[in-house]
PDB file of C-alpha atoms in Angstrom:
ATOM      1  CA  ILE A  27      -0.264   0.242   0.265  1.00  0.00           C
ATOM      2  CA  PRO A  28       2.168   2.347   1.052  1.00  0.00           C
ATOM      3  CA  ARG A  29       3.850   1.836  -2.869  1.00  0.00           C
ATOM      4  CA  TYR A  30       0.609   2.771  -4.220  1.00  0.00           C
ATOM      5  CA  PHE A  31       0.386   5.598  -2.321  1.00  0.00           C
ATOM      6  CA  LEU A  32       3.797   7.202  -3.776  1.00  0.00           C
ATOM      7  CA  MET A  33       3.756   5.568  -6.798  1.00  0.00           C
ATOM      8  CA  CYS A  34      -0.388   7.685  -6.623  1.00  0.00           C
ATOM      9  CA  LEU A  35       1.193  10.173  -5.293  1.00  0.00           C
ATOM     10  CA  GLY A  36       3.919  10.765  -8.468  1.00  0.00           C
ATOM     11  CA  TYR A  37       1.472  10.735 -11.197  1.00  0.00           C
ATOM     12  CA  MET A  38      -0.458  13.817  -9.451  1.00  0.00           C
ATOM     13  CA  SER A  39       2.600  15.832  -8.861  1.00  0.00           C
ATOM     14  CA  PHE A  40       3.839  15.265 -12.633  1.00  0.00           C
ATOM     15  CA  GLY A  41       0.389  16.547 -13.117  1.00  0.00           C
ATOM     16  CA  PHE A  42       0.350  19.508 -11.076  1.00  0.00           C
ATOM     17  CA  LEU A  43       3.839  20.386 -12.275  1.00  0.00           C
ATOM     18  CA  LEU A  44       2.181  20.476 -15.922  1.00  0.00           C
ATOM     19  CA  GLY A  45      -1.150  21.992 -15.015  1.00  0.00           C
ATOM     20  CA  VAL A  46       0.782  24.905 -12.908  1.00  0.00           C
ATOM     21  CA  TRP A  47       3.488  25.211 -16.489  1.00  0.00           C
ATOM     22  CA  ILE A  48       1.263  25.620 -19.177  1.00  0.00           C
ATOM     23  CA  ARG A  49      -1.957  26.359 -17.126  1.00  0.00           C
ATOM     24  CA  ARG A  50      -3.675  24.974 -20.432  1.00  0.00           C
ATOM     25  CA  THR A  51      -6.292  22.297 -19.323  1.00  0.00           C
ATOM     26  CA  GLY A  52      -6.537  20.590 -22.281  1.00  0.00           C
ATOM     27  CA  ILE A  53      -3.355  21.124 -24.241  1.00  0.00           C
ATOM     28  CA  ALA A  54      -1.779  19.842 -20.045  1.00  0.00           C
ATOM     29  CA  LEU A  55      -3.832  17.270 -20.117  1.00  0.00           C
ATOM     30  CA  PHE A  56      -2.235  15.768 -23.954  1.00  0.00           C
ATOM     31  CA  LEU A  57       1.001  16.428 -22.490  1.00  0.00           C
ATOM     32  CA  TYR A  58       0.173  15.141 -19.405  1.00  0.00           C
ATOM     33  CA  PHE A  59      -0.855  12.054 -21.775  1.00  0.00           C
ATOM     34  CA  SER A  60       1.371  12.226 -25.541  1.00  0.00           C
ATOM     35  CA  TYR A  61       4.087  11.857 -22.671  1.00  0.00           C
ATOM     36  CA  VAL A  62       2.560   9.198 -21.001  1.00  0.00           C
ATOM     37  CA  MET A  63       2.380   7.272 -23.481  1.00  0.00           C
ATOM     38  CA  PHE A  64       4.564   8.479 -25.661  1.00  0.00           C
ATOM     39  CA  LEU A  65       7.060  10.680 -25.555  1.00  0.00           C
ATOM     40  CA  GLU A  66       8.865   8.557 -22.547  1.00  0.00           C
ATOM     41  CA  LEU A  67       9.045   5.207 -25.468  1.00  0.00           C
ATOM     42  CA  ILE A  68       9.619   7.843 -27.754  1.00  0.00           C
ATOM     43  CA  LEU A  69      13.440   8.287 -26.222  1.00  0.00           C
ATOM     44  CA  ARG A  70      13.349   5.474 -24.053  1.00  0.00           C
ATOM     45  CA  TRP A  71      14.265   4.601 -28.151  1.00  0.00           C
ATOM     46  CA  VAL A  72      16.203   7.172 -29.741  1.00  0.00           C
ATOM     47  CA  VAL A  73      18.720   7.186 -26.600  1.00  0.00           C
ATOM     48  CA  HIS A  74      18.956   4.009 -24.963  1.00  0.00           C
ATOM     49  CA  LEU A  75      18.452   1.168 -28.372  1.00  0.00           C
ATOM     50  CA  LYS A  76      19.735   3.912 -31.139  1.00  0.00           C
ATOM     51  CA  LEU A  77      22.927   5.653 -29.463  1.00  0.00           C
ATOM     52  CA  PHE A  78      23.622   2.910 -26.631  1.00  0.00           C
ATOM     53  CA  GLU A  79      22.464   0.183 -24.050  1.00  0.00           C
ATOM     54  CA  HIS A  80      21.751   0.917 -20.800  1.00  0.00           C
ATOM     55  CA  LYS A  81      20.810   0.776 -17.374  1.00  0.00           C
ATOM     56  CA  THR A  82      19.198   4.701 -16.855  1.00  0.00           C
ATOM     57  CA  MET A  83      16.514   3.556 -19.563  1.00  0.00           C
ATOM     58  CA  GLN A  84      14.686   2.255 -15.835  1.00  0.00           C
ATOM     59  CA  PHE A  85      15.125   5.264 -14.322  1.00  0.00           C
ATOM     60  CA  TYR A  86      12.914   7.928 -16.393  1.00  0.00           C
ATOM     61  CA  PRO A  87      10.685  10.183 -14.385  1.00  0.00           C
ATOM     62  CA  LEU A  88       7.081   7.428 -15.123  1.00  0.00           C
ATOM     63  CA  ASN A  89       9.187   3.951 -15.916  1.00  0.00           C
ATOM     64  CA  ALA A  90      10.476   5.117 -12.406  1.00  0.00           C
ATOM     65  CA  ILE A  91       6.767   5.520 -10.905  1.00  0.00           C
ATOM     66  CA  GLU A  92       5.089   3.200 -12.564  1.00  0.00           C
ATOM     67  CA  ASP A  93       7.858   0.135 -11.782  1.00  0.00           C
ATOM     68  CA  LEU A  94       6.486   0.638  -7.701  1.00  0.00           C
ATOM     69  CA  VAL A  95       3.700  -1.542  -8.106  1.00  0.00           C
ATOM     70  CA  PRO A  96       4.836  -4.979  -9.952  1.00  0.00           C
ATOM     71  CA  ILE A  97       1.754  -5.804 -12.904  1.00  0.00           C
ATOM     72  CA  PRO A  98       0.080  -8.675 -12.504  1.00  0.00           C
ATOM     73  CA  ILE A  99       2.091 -10.924 -15.789  1.00  0.00           C
ATOM     74  CA  SER A 100       6.019 -10.544 -14.662  1.00  0.00           C
ATOM     75  CA  ASP A 101       6.064 -14.028 -15.139  1.00  0.00           C
ATOM     76  CA  VAL A 102       6.712 -12.568 -19.640  1.00  0.00           C
ATOM     77  CA  ALA A 103       9.595 -10.535 -18.171  1.00  0.00           C
ATOM     78  CA  GLU A 104      10.958 -13.002 -16.062  1.00  0.00           C
ATOM     79  CA  SER A 105      11.353 -14.978 -18.954  1.00  0.00           C
ATOM     80  CA  PHE A 106      12.106 -12.401 -21.520  1.00  0.00           C
ATOM     81  CA  GLU A 107      14.869 -11.170 -18.232  1.00  0.00           C
ATOM     82  CA  LYS A 108      16.670 -14.587 -18.206  1.00  0.00           C
ATOM     83  CA  GLN A 109      16.582 -15.411 -22.036  1.00  0.00           C
ATOM     84  CA  PHE A 110      18.723 -11.939 -22.284  1.00  0.00           C
ATOM     85  CA  ASP A 111      19.733 -11.317 -19.999  1.00  0.00           C
ATOM     86  CA  PHE A 112      18.429  -7.498 -19.236  1.00  0.00           C
ATOM     87  CA  ASN A 113      15.411  -6.628 -16.471  1.00  0.00           C
ATOM     88  CA  PHE A 114      13.111  -4.841 -17.422  1.00  0.00           C
ATOM     89  CA  PHE A 115      11.380  -3.488 -13.772  1.00  0.00           C
ATOM     90  CA  LEU A 116      13.789  -1.534 -11.385  1.00  0.00           C
ATOM     91  CA  SER A 117      13.190  -3.253  -7.570  1.00  0.00           C
ATOM     92  CA  PRO A 118      11.206  -1.849  -5.109  1.00  0.00           C
ATOM     93  CA  GLY A 119      14.085  -0.134  -3.697  1.00  0.00           C
ATOM     94  CA  GLU A 120      15.699   1.171  -6.226  1.00  0.00           C
ATOM     95  CA  ALA A 121      11.829   2.249  -7.656  1.00  0.00           C
ATOM     96  CA  VAL A 122      10.938   3.601  -4.263  1.00  0.00           C
ATOM     97  CA  ILE A 123      14.149   6.042  -3.809  1.00  0.00           C
ATOM     98  CA  ALA A 124      13.808   6.762  -7.949  1.00  0.00           C
ATOM     99  CA  SER A 125      10.113   7.913  -7.368  1.00  0.00           C
ATOM    100  CA  SER A 126      11.105   9.743  -4.207  1.00  0.00           C
ATOM    101  CA  ILE A 127      13.669  12.455  -5.767  1.00  0.00           C
ATOM    102  CA  TYR A 128      11.117  12.784  -8.966  1.00  0.00           C
ATOM    103  CA  ILE A 129       8.053  13.235  -6.668  1.00  0.00           C
ATOM    104  CA  SER A 130      10.751  15.833  -4.592  1.00  0.00           C
ATOM    105  CA  LEU A 131      12.064  18.068  -7.560  1.00  0.00           C
ATOM    106  CA  PHE A 132       8.255  17.724  -9.804  1.00  0.00           C
ATOM    107  CA  LEU A 133       6.901  19.226  -5.555  1.00  0.00           C
ATOM    108  CA  PHE A 134       9.623  22.235  -5.760  1.00  0.00           C
ATOM    109  CA  LEU A 135       9.688  22.752  -9.234  1.00  0.00           C
ATOM    110  CA  ALA A 136       5.486  23.439  -9.257  1.00  0.00           C
ATOM    111  CA  TYR A 137       6.405  25.772  -5.931  1.00  0.00           C
ATOM    112  CA  ARG A 138       8.198  27.361  -7.934  1.00  0.00           C
ATOM    113  CA  LEU A 139       6.386  28.406 -10.886  1.00  0.00           C
ATOM    114  CA  LEU A 140       3.659  28.826  -8.691  1.00  0.00           C
ATOM    115  CA  GLU A 141       6.113  31.748  -7.215  1.00  0.00           C
ATOM    116  CA  ARG A 142       6.683  33.065 -10.581  1.00  0.00           C
ATOM    117  CA  LYS A 143       3.802  33.356 -12.532  1.00  0.00           C
ATOM    118  CA  ASP A 144       0.765  35.243 -11.117  1.00  0.00           C
ATOM    119  CA  LEU A 145      -2.136  33.027 -10.948  1.00  0.00           C
TER     120      LEU A 145
END
């Protein structure tokens, strides 16, 4: 339950940052969903599969946040890990630390934006 709470807090803090930064509801929602579904995946593919392979591809903000709660079909990923010697998921400790850092960063940036902008 604590990791699920941290995951929800991470998604909400990222959405809050985008909402404060953009201030237009439709554009902020579009940017949020496009980042979650497309932009982070494309960025990981371009940077880590085309330029260099490294474990840092697992530490992108929303990937680290979604690795807090295990998925039900993790046996497929475990068989892939055994076959290709590559792990898709962060360990729970790594995910908690990375997510806490990202949540703090998102909230700090949103606070700084709120201080500077006149709402």
